[in-house]
PDB file of C-alpha atoms in Angstrom:
ATOM      1  CA  MET A   1      20.662 -12.600  14.340  1.00  0.00           C
ATOM      2  CA  ALA A   2      20.165 -13.585  17.994  1.00  0.00           C
ATOM      3  CA  VAL A   3      17.798 -10.646  18.413  1.00  0.00           C
ATOM      4  CA  ILE A   4      15.833 -11.671  15.310  1.00  0.00           C
ATOM      5  CA  VAL A   5      15.551 -15.302  16.466  1.00  0.00           C
ATOM      6  CA  THR A   6      14.411 -14.209  19.936  1.00  0.00           C
ATOM      7  CA  MET A   7      11.757 -11.938  18.441  1.00  0.00           C
ATOM      8  CA  ALA A   8      10.562 -14.678  16.119  1.00  0.00           C
ATOM      9  CA  LEU A   9      10.121 -17.101  19.036  1.00  0.00           C
ATOM     10  CA  ALA A  10       8.208 -14.477  20.992  1.00  0.00           C
ATOM     11  CA  LEU A  11       5.876 -13.743  18.094  1.00  0.00           C
ATOM     12  CA  VAL A  12       4.579 -17.230  17.281  1.00  0.00           C
ATOM     13  CA  PRO A  13       0.774 -17.559  17.291  1.00  0.00           C
ATOM     14  CA  PRO A  14      -0.757 -18.686  20.601  1.00  0.00           C
ATOM     15  CA  ALA A  15      -1.204 -22.392  21.263  1.00  0.00           C
ATOM     16  CA  GLY A  16      -4.508 -23.787  20.081  1.00  0.00           C
ATOM     17  CA  ALA A  17      -4.780 -21.609  16.981  1.00  0.00           C
ATOM     18  CA  THR A  18      -4.816 -23.563  13.737  1.00  0.00           C
ATOM     19  CA  THR A  19      -2.409 -21.902  11.330  1.00  0.00           C
ATOM     20  CA  ALA A  20      -2.535 -22.350   7.563  1.00  0.00           C
ATOM     21  CA  THR A  21       0.643 -21.878   5.519  1.00  0.00           C
ATOM     22  CA  LEU A  22       1.076 -21.426   1.778  1.00  0.00           C
ATOM     23  CA  SER A  23       4.427 -21.526  -0.009  1.00  0.00           C
ATOM     24  CA  LYS A  24       4.353 -19.501  -3.221  1.00  0.00           C
ATOM     25  CA  ARG A  25       6.818 -18.511  -5.928  1.00  0.00           C
ATOM     26  CA  VAL A  26       6.205 -15.088  -7.440  1.00  0.00           C
ATOM     27  CA  THR A  27       7.683 -14.349 -10.867  1.00  0.00           C
ATOM     28  CA  MET A  28       9.130 -10.903 -11.511  1.00  0.00           C
ATOM     29  CA  SER A  29       9.176  -9.054 -14.841  1.00  0.00           C
ATOM     30  CA  ASP A  30      12.667 -10.367 -15.681  1.00  0.00           C
ATOM     31  CA  GLY A  31      11.660 -13.995 -15.024  1.00  0.00           C
ATOM     32  CA  VAL A  32      13.282 -14.280 -11.578  1.00  0.00           C
ATOM     33  CA  SER A  33      11.081 -15.993  -8.999  1.00  0.00           C
ATOM     34  CA  LEU A  34      10.907 -14.973  -5.358  1.00  0.00           C
ATOM     35  CA  GLN A  35       9.844 -17.167  -2.462  1.00  0.00           C
ATOM     36  CA  ALA A  36       6.823 -15.921  -0.518  1.00  0.00           C
ATOM     37  CA  THR A  37       5.286 -17.619   2.531  1.00  0.00           C
ATOM     38  CA  VAL A  38       1.708 -16.821   3.516  1.00  0.00           C
ATOM     39  CA  THR A  39       0.453 -17.651   7.009  1.00  0.00           C
ATOM     40  CA  GLY A  40      -2.760 -16.971   8.856  1.00  0.00           C
ATOM     41  CA  GLU A  41      -5.476 -18.545  10.911  1.00  0.00           C
ATOM     42  CA  ALA A  42      -7.091 -21.423   9.015  1.00  0.00           C
ATOM     43  CA  PRO A  43      -8.877 -21.166   6.706  1.00  0.00           C
ATOM     44  CA  LEU A  44      -7.062 -18.424   4.801  1.00  0.00           C
ATOM     45  CA  ILE A  45     -10.032 -16.179   4.127  1.00  0.00           C
ATOM     46  CA  PRO A  46      -9.611 -12.590   2.810  1.00  0.00           C
ATOM     47  CA  ARG A  47      -7.978 -10.458   5.514  1.00  0.00           C
ATOM     48  CA  PRO A  48      -5.711  -7.396   5.666  1.00  0.00           C
ATOM     49  CA  LEU A  49      -2.135  -8.408   4.891  1.00  0.00           C
ATOM     50  CA  ILE A  50       1.013  -7.627   6.834  1.00  0.00           C
ATOM     51  CA  VAL A  51       3.882  -7.954   4.356  1.00  0.00           C
ATOM     52  CA  GLU A  52       7.611  -8.061   5.144  1.00  0.00           C
ATOM     53  CA  PHE A  53      10.545  -8.199   2.690  1.00  0.00           C
ATOM     54  CA  SER A  54      13.501  -9.975   4.280  1.00  0.00           C
ATOM     55  CA  PRO A  55      17.002 -11.023   3.127  1.00  0.00           C
ATOM     56  CA  TYR A  56      17.455 -13.383   6.081  1.00  0.00           C
ATOM     57  CA  GLY A  57      15.721 -16.489   4.726  1.00  0.00           C
ATOM     58  CA  SER A  58      12.600 -18.419   5.667  1.00  0.00           C
ATOM     59  CA  GLY A  59      10.867 -18.029   9.011  1.00  0.00           C
ATOM     60  CA  THR A  60      12.325 -14.584   9.716  1.00  0.00           C
ATOM     61  CA  GLY A  61       9.143 -12.529   9.961  1.00  0.00           C
ATOM     62  CA  THR A  62       9.343 -10.112  12.885  1.00  0.00           C
ATOM     63  CA  THR A  63       5.761  -9.467  13.931  1.00  0.00           C
ATOM     64  CA  TYR A  64       2.570 -11.277  14.914  1.00  0.00           C
ATOM     65  CA  ASP A  65      -0.408  -9.024  15.546  1.00  0.00           C
ATOM     66  CA  GLY A  66      -3.167 -11.551  16.015  1.00  0.00           C
ATOM     67  CA  PRO A  67      -5.541 -13.602  13.851  1.00  0.00           C
ATOM     68  CA  ALA A  68      -7.217 -10.580  12.220  1.00  0.00           C
ATOM     69  CA  TYR A  69      -4.400 -10.498   9.636  1.00  0.00           C
ATOM     70  CA  ASN A  70      -2.722 -12.762   7.122  1.00  0.00           C
ATOM     71  CA  TYR A  71       1.073 -12.505   7.006  1.00  0.00           C
ATOM     72  CA  VAL A  72       3.302 -12.569   3.937  1.00  0.00           C
ATOM     73  CA  LEU A  73       7.085 -13.001   4.223  1.00  0.00           C
ATOM     74  CA  VAL A  74       8.904 -12.338   0.945  1.00  0.00           C
ATOM     75  CA  GLN A  75      12.549 -13.315   0.576  1.00  0.00           C
ATOM     76  CA  ILE A  76      14.168 -10.637  -1.585  1.00  0.00           C
ATOM     77  CA  ARG A  77      16.076 -11.604  -4.715  1.00  0.00           C
ATOM     78  CA  GLY A  78      19.430 -13.298  -4.315  1.00  0.00           C
ATOM     79  CA  THR A  79      18.723 -14.286  -0.705  1.00  0.00           C
ATOM     80  CA  GLY A  80      17.313 -17.372   1.023  1.00  0.00           C
ATOM     81  CA  ASP A  81      15.098 -19.446  -1.281  1.00  0.00           C
ATOM     82  CA  SER A  82      14.636 -16.659  -3.842  1.00  0.00           C
ATOM     83  CA  ASP A  83      16.417 -16.670  -7.180  1.00  0.00           C
ATOM     84  CA  GLY A  84      18.247 -13.817  -8.905  1.00  0.00           C
ATOM     85  CA  ARG A  85      21.176 -11.586  -8.030  1.00  0.00           C
ATOM     86  CA  PHE A  86      21.223  -9.607  -4.796  1.00  0.00           C
ATOM     87  CA  ASP A  87      21.497  -5.945  -5.753  1.00  0.00           C
ATOM     88  CA  ALA A  88      22.115  -4.173  -2.443  1.00  0.00           C
ATOM     89  CA  LEU A  89      18.524  -2.939  -2.218  1.00  0.00           C
ATOM     90  CA  GLY A  90      18.800  -1.081  -5.503  1.00  0.00           C
ATOM     91  CA  ALA A  91      16.359  -0.401  -8.343  1.00  0.00           C
ATOM     92  CA  ARG A  92      15.696  -4.034  -9.194  1.00  0.00           C
ATOM     93  CA  THR A  93      14.694  -4.917  -5.636  1.00  0.00           C
ATOM     94  CA  GLN A  94      12.548  -1.784  -5.462  1.00  0.00           C
ATOM     95  CA  ARG A  95      10.638  -2.929  -8.573  1.00  0.00           C
ATOM     96  CA  ASP A  96      10.282  -6.380  -7.003  1.00  0.00           C
ATOM     97  CA  VAL A  97       8.616  -4.819  -3.956  1.00  0.00           C
ATOM     98  CA  ALA A  98       5.953  -3.108  -6.072  1.00  0.00           C
ATOM     99  CA  THR A  99       5.386  -6.205  -8.249  1.00  0.00           C
ATOM    100  CA  THR A 100       5.039  -8.528  -5.264  1.00  0.00           C
ATOM    101  CA  LEU A 101       2.612  -6.196  -3.499  1.00  0.00           C
ATOM    102  CA  ARG A 102       0.467  -6.046  -6.641  1.00  0.00           C
ATOM    103  CA  TRP A 103       0.443  -9.865  -6.731  1.00  0.00           C
ATOM    104  CA  ALA A 104      -0.384 -10.186  -3.020  1.00  0.00           C
ATOM    105  CA  CYS A 105      -3.203  -7.655  -3.217  1.00  0.00           C
ATOM    106  CA  ARG A 106      -5.028  -9.703  -5.870  1.00  0.00           C
ATOM    107  CA  GLN A 107      -4.923 -13.065  -4.086  1.00  0.00           C
ATOM    108  CA  THR A 108      -8.010 -14.779  -2.654  1.00  0.00           C
ATOM    109  CA  TRP A 109      -6.652 -14.449   0.899  1.00  0.00           C
ATOM    110  CA  SER A 110      -6.312 -10.656   0.603  1.00  0.00           C
ATOM    111  CA  ASN A 111      -8.970  -8.017   1.270  1.00  0.00           C
ATOM    112  CA  ARG A 112      -6.862  -5.500  -0.723  1.00  0.00           C
ATOM    113  CA  ARG A 113      -5.533  -3.676   2.354  1.00  0.00           C
ATOM    114  CA  ILE A 114      -1.804  -4.036   3.062  1.00  0.00           C
ATOM    115  CA  GLY A 115       0.403  -2.895   5.923  1.00  0.00           C
ATOM    116  CA  LEU A 116       4.181  -3.122   5.545  1.00  0.00           C
ATOM    117  CA  ASN A 117       6.310  -4.384   8.422  1.00  0.00           C
ATOM    118  CA  GLY A 118      10.058  -3.978   8.642  1.00  0.00           C
ATOM    119  CA  PHE A 119      12.895  -4.570  11.079  1.00  0.00           C
ATOM    120  CA  SER A 120      16.476  -3.568  10.212  1.00  0.00           C
ATOM    121  CA  ALA A 121      17.110  -4.800   6.637  1.00  0.00           C
ATOM    122  CA  SER A 122      13.422  -5.358   5.925  1.00  0.00           C
ATOM    123  CA  ALA A 123      12.724  -1.788   7.073  1.00  0.00           C
ATOM    124  CA  ILE A 124      15.484  -0.464   4.798  1.00  0.00           C
ATOM    125  CA  THR A 125      13.923  -2.299   1.843  1.00  0.00           C
ATOM    126  CA  VAL A 126      10.680  -0.407   2.424  1.00  0.00           C
ATOM    127  CA  TYR A 127      12.382   2.980   2.945  1.00  0.00           C
ATOM    128  CA  ASN A 128      14.225   2.534  -0.367  1.00  0.00           C
ATOM    129  CA  SER A 129      10.997   1.680  -2.211  1.00  0.00           C
ATOM    130  CA  LEU A 130       8.684   4.433  -0.978  1.00  0.00           C
ATOM    131  CA  HIS A 131       9.121   6.481  -4.167  1.00  0.00           C
ATOM    132  CA  ARG A 132       7.347   3.756  -6.170  1.00  0.00           C
ATOM    133  CA  ARG A 133       3.616   3.138  -6.363  1.00  0.00           C
ATOM    134  CA  LEU A 134       2.950   0.412  -3.806  1.00  0.00           C
ATOM    135  CA  PRO A 135      -0.385  -1.240  -4.622  1.00  0.00           C
ATOM    136  CA  CYS A 136      -2.914  -1.537  -1.789  1.00  0.00           C
ATOM    137  CA  VAL A 137      -0.489  -0.282   0.874  1.00  0.00           C
ATOM    138  CA  ARG A 138      -2.240   1.752   3.578  1.00  0.00           C
ATOM    139  CA  THR A 139       0.464   2.087   6.231  1.00  0.00           C
ATOM    140  CA  ALA A 140       3.864   0.851   7.421  1.00  0.00           C
ATOM    141  CA  ALA A 141       5.578   0.116  10.744  1.00  0.00           C
ATOM    142  CA  LEU A 142       9.379   0.274  10.417  1.00  0.00           C
ATOM    143  CA  ARG A 143      11.804  -0.545  13.225  1.00  0.00           C
ATOM    144  CA  SER A 144      15.560  -0.132  13.613  1.00  0.00           C
ATOM    145  CA  GLY A 145      15.999   0.903  10.002  1.00  0.00           C
ATOM    146  CA  THR A 146      17.626   3.707   8.082  1.00  0.00           C
ATOM    147  CA  PHE A 147      16.583   5.710   5.055  1.00  0.00           C
ATOM    148  CA  GLU A 148      20.232   6.343   4.112  1.00  0.00           C
ATOM    149  CA  LEU A 149      22.563   3.400   4.539  1.00  0.00           C
ATOM    150  CA  TYR A 150      25.614   5.398   3.422  1.00  0.00           C
ATOM    151  CA  ARG A 151      25.566   7.896   6.299  1.00  0.00           C
ATOM    152  CA  ASP A 152      24.036   5.706   8.974  1.00  0.00           C
ATOM    153  CA  LEU A 153      26.088   2.524   8.714  1.00  0.00           C
ATOM    154  CA  LEU A 154      28.755   2.093   6.041  1.00  0.00           C
ATOM    155  CA  TRP A 155      30.369   5.545   5.606  1.00  0.00           C
ATOM    156  CA  PRO A 156      29.410   7.726   8.603  1.00  0.00           C
ATOM    157  CA  GLY A 157      31.038  11.118   8.138  1.00  0.00           C
ATOM    158  CA  GLY A 158      32.694   9.757   5.002  1.00  0.00           C
ATOM    159  CA  VAL A 159      34.782   7.324   7.083  1.00  0.00           C
ATOM    160  CA  SER A 160      34.752   3.633   6.187  1.00  0.00           C
ATOM    161  CA  ASN A 161      32.826   1.458   8.640  1.00  0.00           C
ATOM    162  CA  ALA A 162      33.116  -1.758   6.633  1.00  0.00           C
ATOM    163  CA  LEU A 163      33.165  -4.311   9.464  1.00  0.00           C
ATOM    164  CA  PRO A 164      29.433  -4.065  10.342  1.00  0.00           C
ATOM    165  CA  GLY A 165      28.650  -4.206   6.636  1.00  0.00           C
ATOM    166  CA  LEU A 166      30.599  -7.445   6.265  1.00  0.00           C
ATOM    167  CA  GLY A 167      28.733  -8.844   9.258  1.00  0.00           C
ATOM    168  CA  VAL A 168      25.388  -8.055   7.625  1.00  0.00           C
ATOM    169  CA  LEU A 169      26.508  -9.698   4.380  1.00  0.00           C
ATOM    170  CA  GLY A 170      27.406 -12.782   6.402  1.00  0.00           C
ATOM    171  CA  LEU A 171      23.924 -12.862   7.965  1.00  0.00           C
ATOM    172  CA  ILE A 172      22.400 -12.580   4.489  1.00  0.00           C
ATOM    173  CA  GLY A 173      24.752 -15.075   2.854  1.00  0.00           C
ATOM    174  CA  ALA A 174      24.306 -17.863   5.427  1.00  0.00           C
ATOM    175  CA  PRO A 175      20.593 -18.572   4.678  1.00  0.00           C
ATOM    176  CA  ALA A 176      21.327 -18.336   0.953  1.00  0.00           C
ATOM    177  CA  ALA A 177      24.067 -20.963   1.332  1.00  0.00           C
ATOM    178  CA  ALA A 178      21.745 -23.189   3.365  1.00  0.00           C
ATOM    179  CA  ALA A 179      19.193 -23.007   0.532  1.00  0.00           C
ATOM    180  CA  ALA A 180      21.776 -23.979  -2.105  1.00  0.00           C
ATOM    181  CA  PRO A 181      20.592 -27.630  -2.480  1.00  0.00           C
ATOM    182  CA  GLY A 182      17.085 -26.458  -3.313  1.00  0.00           C
ATOM    183  CA  HIS A 183      18.459 -24.014  -5.857  1.00  0.00           C
ATOM    184  CA  LEU A 184      20.427 -26.809  -7.515  1.00  0.00           C
ATOM    185  CA  GLU A 185      17.231 -28.767  -8.105  1.00  0.00           C
ATOM    186  CA  ARG A 186      15.134 -25.821  -9.287  1.00  0.00           C
ATOM    187  CA  ASN A 187      17.553 -23.316 -10.848  1.00  0.00           C
ATOM    188  CA  PRO A 188      21.283 -24.162 -10.580  1.00  0.00           C
ATOM    189  CA  VAL A 189      22.379 -20.793 -11.987  1.00  0.00           C
ATOM    190  CA  SER A 190      20.736 -19.057  -9.033  1.00  0.00           C
ATOM    191  CA  ASN A 191      23.503 -20.164  -6.664  1.00  0.00           C
ATOM    192  CA  LEU A 192      26.066 -18.400  -8.850  1.00  0.00           C
ATOM    193  CA  ASP A 193      23.831 -15.324  -9.097  1.00  0.00           C
ATOM    194  CA  SER A 194      23.554 -15.158  -5.314  1.00  0.00           C
ATOM    195  CA  ALA A 195      27.319 -15.457  -4.781  1.00  0.00           C
ATOM    196  CA  VAL A 196      28.117 -12.858  -7.448  1.00  0.00           C
ATOM    197  CA  GLY A 197      25.485 -10.468  -6.105  1.00  0.00           C
ATOM    198  CA  LEU A 198      26.766 -10.636  -2.529  1.00  0.00           C
ATOM    199  CA  THR A 199      30.365 -10.168  -3.709  1.00  0.00           C
ATOM    200  CA  ASP A 200      29.460  -7.204  -5.919  1.00  0.00           C
ATOM    201  CA  THR A 201      27.514  -5.662  -3.065  1.00  0.00           C
ATOM    202  CA  GLY A 202      30.443  -5.935  -0.683  1.00  0.00           C
ATOM    203  CA  LEU A 203      32.861  -4.388  -3.160  1.00  0.00           C
ATOM    204  CA  SER A 204      30.500  -1.646  -4.319  1.00  0.00           C
ATOM    205  CA  ALA A 205      29.187  -0.561  -0.933  1.00  0.00           C
ATOM    206  CA  GLY A 206      32.393  -1.057   1.041  1.00  0.00           C
ATOM    207  CA  LEU A 207      35.121   0.033  -1.372  1.00  0.00           C
ATOM    208  CA  GLU A 208      34.029   1.480  -4.712  1.00  0.00           C
ATOM    209  CA  HIS A 209      31.600   4.187  -3.563  1.00  0.00           C
ATOM    210  CA  PRO A 210      33.105   6.155  -0.655  1.00  0.00           C
ATOM    211  CA  THR A 211      31.068   9.300  -1.428  1.00  0.00           C
ATOM    212  CA  LEU A 212      27.329   9.911  -1.465  1.00  0.00           C
ATOM    213  CA  ASP A 213      27.151   9.399  -5.234  1.00  0.00           C
ATOM    214  CA  ALA A 214      24.462   8.128  -7.624  1.00  0.00           C
ATOM    215  CA  PHE A 215      24.970   4.548  -6.396  1.00  0.00           C
ATOM    216  CA  TRP A 216      23.954   5.558  -2.875  1.00  0.00           C
ATOM    217  CA  ARG A 217      21.245   7.986  -3.932  1.00  0.00           C
ATOM    218  CA  GLU A 218      19.532   5.080  -5.680  1.00  0.00           C
ATOM    219  CA  ARG A 219      19.683   3.140  -2.417  1.00  0.00           C
ATOM    220  CA  GLY A 220      17.963   5.574  -0.118  1.00  0.00           C
ATOM    221  CA  PHE A 221      14.810   7.501   0.634  1.00  0.00           C
ATOM    222  CA  ARG A 222      13.916   9.692  -2.356  1.00  0.00           C
ATOM    223  CA  CYS A 223      10.564  11.389  -1.969  1.00  0.00           C
ATOM    224  CA  ASP A 224       7.810  12.818   0.195  1.00  0.00           C
ATOM    225  CA  VAL A 225       5.356  10.121   1.261  1.00  0.00           C
ATOM    226  CA  ASN A 226       3.351  12.074   3.812  1.00  0.00           C
ATOM    227  CA  HIS A 227       0.176  10.590   2.329  1.00  0.00           C
ATOM    228  CA  LEU A 228       1.248   7.225   3.806  1.00  0.00           C
ATOM    229  CA  PRO A 229       1.161   7.045   7.622  1.00  0.00           C
ATOM    230  CA  ILE A 230       4.368   5.438   8.872  1.00  0.00           C
ATOM    231  CA  LEU A 231       5.236   4.453  12.428  1.00  0.00           C
ATOM    232  CA  MET A 232       9.017   4.744  12.833  1.00  0.00           C
ATOM    233  CA  LEU A 233      10.219   2.865  15.910  1.00  0.00           C
ATOM    234  CA  ASP A 234      13.815   3.988  16.562  1.00  0.00           C
ATOM    235  CA  SER A 235      16.482   4.360  13.917  1.00  0.00           C
ATOM    236  CA  PHE A 236      20.127   3.542  13.291  1.00  0.00           C
ATOM    237  CA  PHE A 237      21.132   6.700  15.180  1.00  0.00           C
ATOM    238  CA  ASP A 238      19.191   5.493  18.247  1.00  0.00           C
ATOM    239  CA  VAL A 239      20.718   2.037  17.997  1.00  0.00           C
TER     240      VAL A 239
END
């Protein structure tokens, strides 16, 4: 978290630039709404979008590449200000990624060209979703991520490595807990969904699936995407 905060402070727009910010709620096919924050140089005219999917709450975008782009930070379901049940980056989150990109592409502040940004968990979200059709996506830059969480973090060599996993769940759960008052006003059930989702994730990933089974195959890289240029900046093995 310290690394993420330091990066965020280093990536704020330069002084003197007037930044416009939009707070949006995007409804998924099952009725769950996700929180999306759009920022860019004012006014928010159509520009290429840099989109990041984060479980770490508001204000956790990890790149700023100048005023030529608009930036979209999406808080994935069951985390931060988003509703729904956290599903350990499984099929439901993967569908959310495609749905949200389709929504973002059609907005007035989009020129229908999207680049995906990811760092750690937000990179993993993209890796897990690359088998789906991702509307308007032209490229991705993914840092410090993994395309197979089972081998790289939680069960390396088939040996339990649960402590780092619990630490990550804590980093995800803290912003969700901080957003609890807002959930109570908008959707009280969402607080329960978030707690249940994080608990289920901990049990499933850390205890119930010690082999590379269908649960893990659903939560990993699944296809050839050589048509999409991807810049991979280090990996879990390097870290």
